[in-house]
Short mmCIF file of C-alpha atoms and ligand atoms in Angstrom, two decimals:
data_model
loop_
_atom_site.label_atom_id
_atom_site.label_comp_id
_atom_site.label_asym_id
_atom_site.label_seq_id
_atom_site.Cartn_x
_atom_site.Cartn_y
_atom_site.Cartn_z
CA MET A 1 -15.80 19.17 23.73
CA ARG A 2 -14.79 17.61 26.65
CA ILE A 3 -12.49 20.15 28.83
CA ARG A 4 -9.92 18.35 30.85
CA PRO A 5 -7.99 19.61 33.73
CA THR A 6 -4.29 20.08 33.23
CA PRO A 7 -2.94 16.57 33.97
CA SER A 8 -0.12 16.25 36.25
CA VAL A 9 1.13 12.77 34.51
CA ILE A 10 2.40 12.98 31.01
CA PRO A 11 3.15 9.64 29.37
CA PHE A 12 6.94 8.96 28.57
CA VAL A 13 5.73 8.22 25.05
CA THR A 14 3.96 11.76 24.49
CA GLN A 15 6.06 13.97 21.90
CA ARG A 16 6.73 17.48 23.66
CA VAL A 17 7.11 20.93 22.35
CA GLY A 18 11.00 21.39 20.84
CA GLU A 19 10.88 17.55 19.94
CA ASP A 20 10.83 17.68 15.83
CA ALA A 21 11.68 15.63 12.82
CA ALA A 22 15.29 15.95 12.63
CA PRO A 23 16.80 16.02 9.23
CA ASP A 24 16.53 12.96 6.77
CA ASN A 25 19.85 12.52 5.05
CA LEU A 26 17.95 9.50 3.73
CA MET A 27 19.56 7.49 1.19
CA ILE A 28 19.09 4.05 -0.50
CA LEU A 29 22.48 1.70 -1.11
CA LYS A 30 22.62 -1.40 -3.18
CA ASN A 31 24.24 -4.11 -0.93
CA HIS A 32 24.53 -7.81 -2.55
CA GLY A 33 21.88 -6.95 -5.29
CA ARG A 34 19.20 -5.82 -2.47
CA LEU A 35 18.25 -2.05 -1.69
CA ARG A 36 18.58 -0.55 1.74
CA LEU A 37 17.34 2.63 2.76
CA HIS A 38 19.79 4.05 5.33
CA TYR A 39 20.96 7.73 6.92
CA LEU A 40 23.93 9.47 5.69
CA ASP A 41 25.37 9.46 9.18
CA GLU A 42 23.39 6.48 10.68
CA GLU A 43 23.99 5.41 14.39
CA PRO A 44 22.70 2.29 16.11
CA GLN A 45 19.57 3.52 17.51
CA ASP A 46 18.46 4.74 14.23
CA ARG A 47 17.35 0.81 13.84
CA ASP A 48 14.95 -1.11 15.90
CA PRO A 49 16.38 -4.61 17.46
CA ARG A 50 15.17 -6.32 13.98
CA GLY A 51 17.47 -3.77 12.00
CA VAL A 52 14.38 -1.57 10.43
CA LEU A 53 15.28 2.17 9.74
CA TRP A 54 13.32 4.32 12.40
CA ALA A 55 12.18 8.12 11.70
CA ARG A 56 14.62 10.37 13.43
CA CYS A 57 12.91 12.90 15.70
CA SER A 58 14.96 15.10 18.51
CA PHE A 59 14.87 14.91 22.06
CA ASN A 60 14.36 17.13 24.79
CA ALA A 61 16.15 17.34 28.06
CA TYR A 62 15.30 14.29 30.65
CA ASP A 63 14.40 15.39 33.95
CA GLU A 64 15.90 13.34 37.14
CA ASN A 65 13.17 10.73 37.02
CA GLY A 66 14.43 9.96 33.37
CA MET A 67 11.38 11.65 31.80
CA PRO A 68 11.35 14.09 29.09
CA THR A 69 10.69 17.65 29.55
CA GLY A 70 8.68 20.21 27.60
CA LYS A 71 5.04 20.79 27.19
CA PRO A 72 3.10 17.85 25.65
CA LEU A 73 1.98 17.30 22.10
CA TRP A 74 -0.78 15.45 23.15
CA LYS A 75 -1.72 13.97 19.91
CA LEU A 76 1.83 12.63 18.70
CA MET A 77 4.00 9.84 20.21
CA HIS A 78 7.41 10.03 19.86
CA PRO A 79 8.80 7.37 17.40
CA TYR A 80 11.93 6.41 19.34
CA ARG A 81 10.02 6.21 23.02
CA GLN A 82 7.10 4.47 21.04
CA MET A 83 9.20 1.84 19.87
CA VAL A 84 11.66 1.08 22.96
CA THR A 85 8.08 0.74 25.20
CA MET A 86 6.48 -1.43 22.74
CA GLN A 87 9.32 -3.69 22.24
CA SER A 88 9.96 -4.23 25.63
CA MET A 89 6.52 -4.20 26.56
CA ARG A 90 6.81 -1.50 28.93
CA CYS A 91 4.19 0.75 30.33
CA GLN A 92 3.63 3.99 27.98
CA VAL A 93 3.42 6.29 31.06
CA CYS A 94 6.22 5.34 33.18
CA THR A 95 8.11 2.87 31.51
CA GLN A 96 8.05 -0.02 34.21
CA PRO A 97 7.20 -3.63 33.02
CA ALA A 98 3.47 -3.42 32.18
CA ARG A 99 2.88 -6.88 32.87
CA THR A 100 -0.43 -7.23 35.23
CA ARG A 101 -1.40 -10.03 37.32
CA LEU A 102 -3.75 -10.75 34.58
CA GLY A 103 -1.81 -10.48 31.56
CA PHE A 104 -0.89 -7.33 29.46
CA VAL A 105 -3.50 -4.69 29.13
CA PHE A 106 -3.61 -2.35 26.06
CA LEU A 107 -6.38 0.14 25.57
CA ALA A 108 -8.34 1.09 22.41
CA GLN A 109 -11.58 3.01 21.02
CA ALA A 110 -14.68 1.01 22.23
CA LYS A 111 -15.97 2.06 18.61
CA ASP A 112 -13.03 0.36 16.96
CA VAL A 113 -13.09 -2.80 18.65
CA ASP A 114 -15.09 -5.77 17.31
CA PRO A 115 -16.15 -8.30 19.87
CA GLU A 116 -16.31 -10.93 17.42
CA LYS A 117 -12.70 -10.57 16.56
CA THR A 118 -10.10 -12.39 19.18
CA GLU A 119 -7.11 -10.60 17.20
CA ARG A 120 -6.19 -7.23 16.81
CA LEU A 121 -3.32 -4.94 15.59
CA THR A 122 -2.02 -2.01 17.70
CA ASN A 123 0.43 0.66 18.03
CA GLN A 124 -0.04 1.83 21.71
CA PRO A 125 2.08 0.34 24.09
CA PRO A 126 0.87 -1.71 26.94
CA VAL A 127 0.09 0.09 30.33
CA CYS A 128 0.87 -1.29 33.76
CA ALA A 129 -1.99 -2.10 36.27
CA ARG A 130 -1.12 1.31 38.05
CA HIS A 131 -1.55 3.49 34.79
CA ILE A 132 -4.64 1.96 33.30
CA ARG A 133 -7.10 5.00 34.50
CA THR A 134 -4.41 7.60 33.90
CA ALA A 135 -3.86 6.42 30.21
CA ALA A 136 -7.15 6.09 29.22
CA ALA A 137 -8.12 9.33 30.56
CA LEU A 138 -5.23 11.11 29.12
CA CYS A 139 -5.28 9.37 25.83
CA PRO A 140 -6.69 12.09 22.97
CA HIS A 141 -7.75 9.21 21.12
CA LEU A 142 -9.87 7.51 23.50
CA GLU A 143 -13.15 9.25 23.75
CA GLN A 144 -14.82 5.75 24.98
CA PRO A 145 -11.70 3.47 26.15
CA VAL A 146 -12.11 -0.16 26.84
CA ALA A 147 -9.38 -2.43 27.89
CA LEU A 148 -7.83 -5.41 25.68
CA LEU A 149 -6.50 -8.07 28.15
CA THR A 150 -4.27 -10.42 26.24
CA GLN A 151 -1.89 -13.03 27.22
CA SER A 152 0.27 -13.03 23.99
CA ALA A 153 1.23 -10.12 21.85
CA PRO A 154 3.88 -10.79 19.55
CA LEU A 155 5.69 -8.01 17.64
CA TYR A 156 3.77 -7.86 14.08
CA GLY A 157 5.74 -5.04 11.97
CA ALA A 158 5.46 -1.11 11.71
CA LEU A 159 3.67 1.62 10.50
CA GLY A 160 5.75 4.40 8.24
CA THR A 161 6.55 5.29 4.69
CA MET A 162 7.88 3.14 1.93
CA TYR A 163 10.86 5.02 -0.13
CA SER A 164 12.49 4.17 -3.52
CA MET A 165 15.45 5.45 -5.12
CA SER A 166 14.99 8.73 -7.45
CA GLY A 167 18.20 9.50 -9.23
CA GLU A 168 20.94 10.17 -6.38
CA GLY A 169 18.19 10.56 -3.64
CA VAL A 170 15.14 9.01 -2.88
CA LYS A 171 11.54 9.72 -2.85
CA VAL A 172 8.50 8.74 -1.05
CA VAL A 173 6.65 5.85 -2.83
CA ALA A 174 3.52 5.29 -0.28
CA GLN A 175 2.43 5.70 3.45
CA PRO A 176 0.24 2.92 3.87
CA ASP A 177 -2.47 2.99 6.59
CA SER A 178 -1.71 -0.84 7.37
CA PRO A 179 1.53 -1.61 9.04
CA LEU A 180 4.05 -3.48 7.10
CA PRO A 181 4.90 -6.87 8.96
CA TYR A 182 8.64 -7.73 9.86
CA GLY A 183 10.15 -10.03 7.21
CA HIS A 184 8.19 -8.17 4.43
CA PRO A 185 10.72 -7.71 1.26
CA GLN A 186 10.03 -3.95 1.31
CA MET A 187 10.72 -3.44 5.35
CA SER A 188 14.34 -2.76 3.86
CA THR A 189 13.44 0.21 2.13
CA PHE A 190 10.71 1.31 4.73
CA LEU A 191 11.25 4.39 7.39
CA ALA A 192 9.24 3.00 10.56
CA SER A 193 7.52 5.53 12.81
CA GLN A 194 5.40 3.30 15.13
CA GLN A 195 6.08 -0.33 16.03
CA VAL A 196 2.89 -2.76 16.06
CA ARG A 197 2.15 -5.86 17.98
CA ARG A 198 -0.71 -8.31 17.34
CA LEU A 199 -2.55 -8.91 20.43
CA LYS A 200 -3.98 -12.29 20.59
CA SER A 201 -7.02 -14.12 22.10
CA ILE A 202 -8.35 -10.35 23.48
CA ARG A 203 -10.43 -10.51 26.15
CA VAL A 204 -12.38 -6.87 26.04
CA LEU A 205 -13.48 -5.12 29.23
CA ALA A 206 -14.45 -2.00 30.60
CA ILE A 207 -11.85 -0.12 32.51
CA ASP A 208 -13.81 -0.26 35.68
CA GLU A 209 -14.46 -3.93 35.45
CA LEU A 210 -10.74 -4.56 34.41
CA LEU A 211 -10.10 -2.78 37.64
CA ARG A 212 -12.15 -4.75 39.83
CA LEU A 213 -10.97 -7.77 38.49
CA LEU A 214 -7.53 -6.61 39.50
CA ARG A 215 -8.21 -5.52 42.64
CA ASP A 216 -10.04 -8.77 43.41
CA ASP A 217 -7.09 -11.15 42.04
CA ALA A 218 -4.60 -9.12 44.52
CA ALA A 219 -7.08 -9.70 47.38
ZN1 ZN B 1 2.85 2.49 34.26
#
């Protein structure tokens, strides 16, 4: 096991101790013959900009820099913070716009990347040029990180849980491993927890190689 020094930077998207799944209050309503998943006490921020219902998780207080407080739960991304950074293509560490001089940078595990494939789905929000190395060092899923450089990363869909009606309430039907694409007929009874983008025409680079290219481009 690798022993890491206590990091001074905690990414914005990381869930913190005290931020817990909030009570569901889920219900399915029929509207114009169509079933739709709702919260009983739904608020506008419960849905993403495409109207998909999002899993609730409480929020700790934010500090004077707009960053959440509390000890990090390194393996978890807060569903709402993951969605807003992914949706707006902001850095998962600092929330600044993520576009670099060379395009958008996403991180992945080297062993998961097929160099023959030019497209890939990801739920990991992008990183800005300043935080490529930090994010690569911090992410618990990345033992051997590589950078995926792309000019185009359209929204694809979401990971989450499929529900159906059960008497007066709801029941879980499936928790698929693959994301459900936006526009899918079952999206209306889906509770999303991670937004997914499709990275196109990917260039796979070692972290050091990408940082060198960014430096050269700046020179
Ligand atoms: Zn950043």
